Coordinates of C-alpha atoms in Angstrom, one line a residue:
M1 CA 202.4 54.4 101.6
T2 CA 199.2 56.5 101.2
P3 CA 199.4 59.4 103.9
S4 CA 196.5 58.9 106.4
S5 CA 194.9 61.5 108.9
I6 CA 195.5 60.6 112.3
V7 CA 194.8 62.4 115.9
V8 CA 196.9 61.7 118.5
T9 CA 195.6 62.8 122.0
G10 CA 198.1 64.2 124.5
G11 CA 200.6 64.5 121.5
T12 CA 202.4 67.6 122.9
R13 CA 204.7 65.6 125.0
G14 CA 206.7 62.3 126.0
L15 CA 205.5 59.5 124.0
G16 CA 202.5 61.4 122.3
Y17 CA 204.9 63.7 120.9
G18 CA 207.3 61.3 119.7
L19 CA 204.9 59.5 118.1
A20 CA 203.4 62.5 116.1
R21 CA 206.7 63.7 114.9
S22 CA 207.5 60.1 113.8
L23 CA 203.9 60.1 111.8
V24 CA 204.8 63.3 110.4
A25 CA 207.9 61.8 109.2
L26 CA 206.7 59.4 107.7
G27 CA 204.5 61.7 105.5
H28 CA 201.0 61.4 107.4
R29 CA 198.6 64.4 108.4
V30 CA 198.4 64.6 112.1
A31 CA 196.3 66.5 114.7
V32 CA 197.4 66.7 118.3
C33 CA 196.0 68.0 121.6
G34 CA 197.1 68.8 125.0
T35 CA 196.1 70.8 128.2
D36 CA 198.9 73.2 128.1
A37 CA 198.5 76.2 125.6
D38 CA 202.5 76.4 125.4
G39 CA 203.3 73.2 124.6
V40 CA 200.7 73.0 122.1
A41 CA 201.5 76.4 120.4
A42 CA 205.0 75.1 120.4
T43 CA 203.9 71.5 118.8
A44 CA 202.3 73.3 116.0
A45 CA 205.0 75.1 115.4
E46 CA 207.9 72.5 115.7
L47 CA 205.8 69.8 113.7
G48 CA 203.5 71.7 111.5
V49 CA 200.6 69.9 112.7
L50 CA 197.2 71.3 113.7
A51 CA 197.6 71.3 117.5
R52 CA 194.5 72.2 120.0
V53 CA 194.1 72.9 123.3
A54 CA 191.5 69.9 124.8
D55 CA 190.8 68.0 127.7
V56 CA 189.9 64.7 126.9
A57 CA 187.7 64.1 130.0
D58 CA 185.4 66.8 128.4
R59 CA 183.4 65.1 125.6
G60 CA 182.7 68.4 124.1
Q61 CA 186.3 69.5 123.8
V62 CA 187.3 65.9 122.1
E63 CA 184.4 66.5 119.6
D64 CA 185.8 70.0 118.6
L65 CA 189.2 68.1 118.2
W66 CA 187.3 65.8 115.7
E67 CA 186.0 68.5 113.9
A68 CA 189.1 70.6 113.7
A69 CA 191.2 67.5 112.2
V70 CA 188.2 67.0 109.7
R71 CA 188.0 70.2 108.8
R72 CA 191.8 70.5 108.2
H73 CA 192.2 66.9 106.6
G74 CA 188.8 65.9 105.4
R75 CA 188.8 63.0 107.6
V76 CA 190.1 61.0 110.3
D77 CA 191.6 57.3 109.6
V78 CA 193.0 56.7 112.6
W79 CA 192.8 58.0 116.3
V80 CA 195.3 57.0 119.1
N81 CA 194.0 57.7 122.5
N82 CA 197.6 58.4 124.1
A83 CA 196.8 60.9 127.0
G84 CA 197.4 59.7 130.0
V85 CA 198.6 61.0 133.5
S86 CA 199.9 59.1 136.6
H87 CA 200.0 59.7 140.6
R88 CA 202.3 59.8 143.4
R89 CA 203.2 56.4 144.1
L90 CA 200.9 56.3 147.3
P91 CA 198.4 53.6 148.8
L92 CA 194.9 54.2 147.8
W93 CA 193.9 55.1 151.6
R94 CA 196.8 58.1 151.4
L95 CA 196.3 59.2 147.9
P96 CA 194.3 62.5 147.8
A97 CA 190.7 62.5 146.2
H98 CA 191.5 64.9 143.7
E99 CA 194.9 62.8 142.3
A100 CA 192.8 59.9 142.2
R101 CA 189.9 61.4 140.1
R102 CA 191.9 63.4 137.6
V103 CA 194.2 60.0 136.8
M104 CA 190.5 58.3 136.4
E105 CA 189.0 61.3 134.2
V106 CA 192.3 61.0 132.0
N107 CA 193.2 57.5 131.6
L108 CA 189.3 56.1 131.3
L109 CA 186.9 58.9 131.0
G110 CA 189.2 60.2 128.3
V111 CA 189.7 57.0 126.5
L112 CA 185.8 56.3 126.5
N113 CA 185.2 59.7 125.2
G114 CA 188.0 59.5 122.6
S115 CA 186.8 56.2 121.4
A116 CA 182.7 57.1 121.2
V117 CA 183.8 60.2 119.3
A118 CA 185.9 58.4 117.0
A119 CA 183.6 55.6 116.4
A120 CA 180.3 57.5 115.7
G121 CA 182.2 60.0 113.3
M122 CA 184.5 57.1 111.4
A123 CA 181.3 55.3 111.1
A124 CA 179.5 58.4 109.4
R125 CA 182.6 58.9 107.3
G126 CA 183.3 55.1 105.9
G127 CA 185.4 53.9 108.8
G128 CA 188.6 54.0 110.6
H129 CA 190.8 52.5 113.2
I130 CA 191.0 53.3 117.3
W131 CA 194.3 52.8 119.2
N132 CA 194.1 52.7 122.7
M133 CA 197.1 52.6 124.9
E134 CA 197.9 49.9 127.0
G135 CA 200.2 50.4 130.2
L136 CA 200.8 49.0 133.5
G137 CA 198.1 47.1 135.2
G138 CA 196.4 46.3 131.6
D139 CA 197.3 42.4 132.0
G140 CA 196.2 42.4 135.7
R141 CA 199.5 42.4 137.4
T142 CA 199.2 44.8 140.3
V143 CA 202.0 47.6 141.8
P144 CA 202.0 48.7 145.2
G145 CA 201.0 52.4 145.0
L146 CA 199.5 52.2 141.8
G147 CA 196.6 51.2 142.2
V148 CA 194.2 53.7 140.6
Y149 CA 196.9 53.9 137.6
G150 CA 197.0 50.0 137.1
A151 CA 192.9 50.0 137.5
T152 CA 192.3 52.3 134.6
K153 CA 194.7 50.7 132.5
R154 CA 193.1 47.4 133.3
A155 CA 189.7 49.1 132.5
V156 CA 191.4 50.3 129.2
T157 CA 192.2 46.6 127.8
Y158 CA 188.6 45.6 128.3
L159 CA 187.0 48.6 126.8
T160 CA 189.3 48.3 123.8
R161 CA 188.3 44.4 123.6
A162 CA 184.7 45.1 124.0
L163 CA 184.9 47.9 121.3
S164 CA 186.6 45.4 119.0
K165 CA 183.5 43.6 119.1
E166 CA 180.8 46.3 119.3
A167 CA 182.2 49.0 116.8
P168 CA 180.2 50.2 114.4
E169 CA 180.8 48.8 110.7
G170 CA 183.9 49.6 109.1
V171 CA 185.1 51.0 112.6
S172 CA 187.9 48.7 114.2
A173 CA 190.0 48.9 117.6
G174 CA 192.9 47.7 119.1
L175 CA 195.6 47.9 121.6
L176 CA 199.5 49.5 121.5
S177 CA 201.7 48.6 124.3
P178 CA 204.9 50.5 124.3
G179 CA 206.3 48.9 127.3
M180 CA 208.7 51.0 129.5
V181 CA 209.3 54.0 128.3
V182 CA 211.5 56.7 129.8
T183 CA 209.2 59.8 130.0
D184 CA 207.9 61.8 133.1
L185 CA 204.8 59.4 133.2
L186 CA 207.1 56.6 133.9
T187 CA 209.2 58.4 136.6
Y188 CA 206.7 60.6 138.3
G189 CA 206.4 60.0 141.9
Y190 CA 209.5 58.1 143.0
S191 CA 211.6 59.8 145.6
E192 CA 214.9 59.5 145.1
E193 CA 215.6 56.3 146.8
E194 CA 212.7 54.6 145.4
R195 CA 214.2 55.7 142.1
E196 CA 217.7 54.4 142.7
R197 CA 216.3 51.0 143.7
A198 CA 214.2 50.9 140.3
A199 CA 217.3 52.1 138.2
R200 CA 218.2 48.3 137.5
I201 CA 215.0 47.4 136.1
F202 CA 214.6 50.6 134.1
A203 CA 218.4 49.8 132.5
I204 CA 217.0 46.4 131.9
L205 CA 213.7 47.1 130.4
A206 CA 212.9 51.1 129.6
D207 CA 213.7 52.5 126.2
P208 CA 213.9 55.9 125.1
V209 CA 211.1 57.8 123.4
E210 CA 213.5 57.9 120.1
I211 CA 213.5 54.4 120.0
V212 CA 209.8 53.3 121.0
A213 CA 208.0 56.1 118.9
P214 CA 209.2 55.5 115.3
W215 CA 208.7 51.6 115.7
L216 CA 205.0 52.0 117.0
A217 CA 204.2 54.8 114.3
E218 CA 204.9 52.5 111.6
R219 CA 202.6 50.1 112.9
V220 CA 199.6 52.5 113.7
V221 CA 198.8 52.3 110.2
T222 CA 200.3 49.2 109.0
Q223 CA 198.7 47.0 111.8
A224 CA 195.3 48.9 112.0
R225 CA 193.1 45.7 112.3
N226 CA 190.3 44.8 114.4
G227 CA 191.7 43.3 117.7
A228 CA 195.1 43.9 116.8
H229 CA 197.4 44.0 119.8
V230 CA 200.8 45.9 119.2
R231 CA 203.6 44.9 121.6
W232 CA 206.9 46.6 121.7
L233 CA 208.0 44.7 124.9
T234 CA 207.2 41.4 124.5
P235 CA 207.7 38.3 126.8
A236 CA 210.1 37.0 124.7
K237 CA 212.1 40.5 124.6
I238 CA 211.9 40.9 128.4
A239 CA 213.0 37.3 128.9
Y240 CA 216.0 37.8 126.6
R241 CA 216.7 41.1 128.4
F242 CA 217.1 39.9 131.8
A243 CA 219.0 36.5 130.7
T244 CA 221.7 39.0 129.1
A245 CA 221.7 42.0 131.5
P246 CA 225.0 40.7 133.5
F247 CA 226.5 40.8 130.2
S248 CA 224.8 43.8 129.1
R249 CA 226.0 47.5 128.6
R250 CA 222.6 48.9 128.9
R251 CA 222.5 51.8 131.0
V252 CA 219.1 54.0 132.3
P253 CA 217.8 55.7 129.5
R254 CA 217.4 59.5 129.6

């Protein structure tokens, strides 16, 4: 496989870090960003990638990340809008405004910024592919207490489908659906009692980063087609896991 130049936003922790690590293992040239300077420095040292401090809610900082990746690698072939945050599991009317705003800024405005910057840059340099990360709410399902998070992911799904129809010539877009991955994003905001109740579902459906990230990494390049929708946790897989749960030895991943 010819090495590609790939940018992963939010690539210094969780699934983003696992994805960056897996892409490097496959021989690709990778650039990442994060908001924590220590995490950015550690990722650069551990993976040998270009790592920048950048807040995806700021279009100028996203543009700087693009330019840095182009300077280092000559071009960007694939851009992965992975950066995301969640909020405490509270009904909308109890969720502080600053928490709701930050989720909207990172999960939606960040994807808007990344998609716009990547689409324009790729169009000027011969094309490329944009992946947006699907999440809970993307299919329209609602979960009480996660209204703002789910709303952003529903919007990202719509945005990606629209982008696949309006992107400039040579630029394509698609959705990556990692399913239920055990990171702090999945477990954030649970009380101990709530997490105990969720443990059974986690044991059936959740998977560790070390399993999901390498699988996604291979498809980030090989399935980069317009309108692509790459799903780790398919409806068939979900049905199989529930059907076999009474006989399975799966435990809550750590």
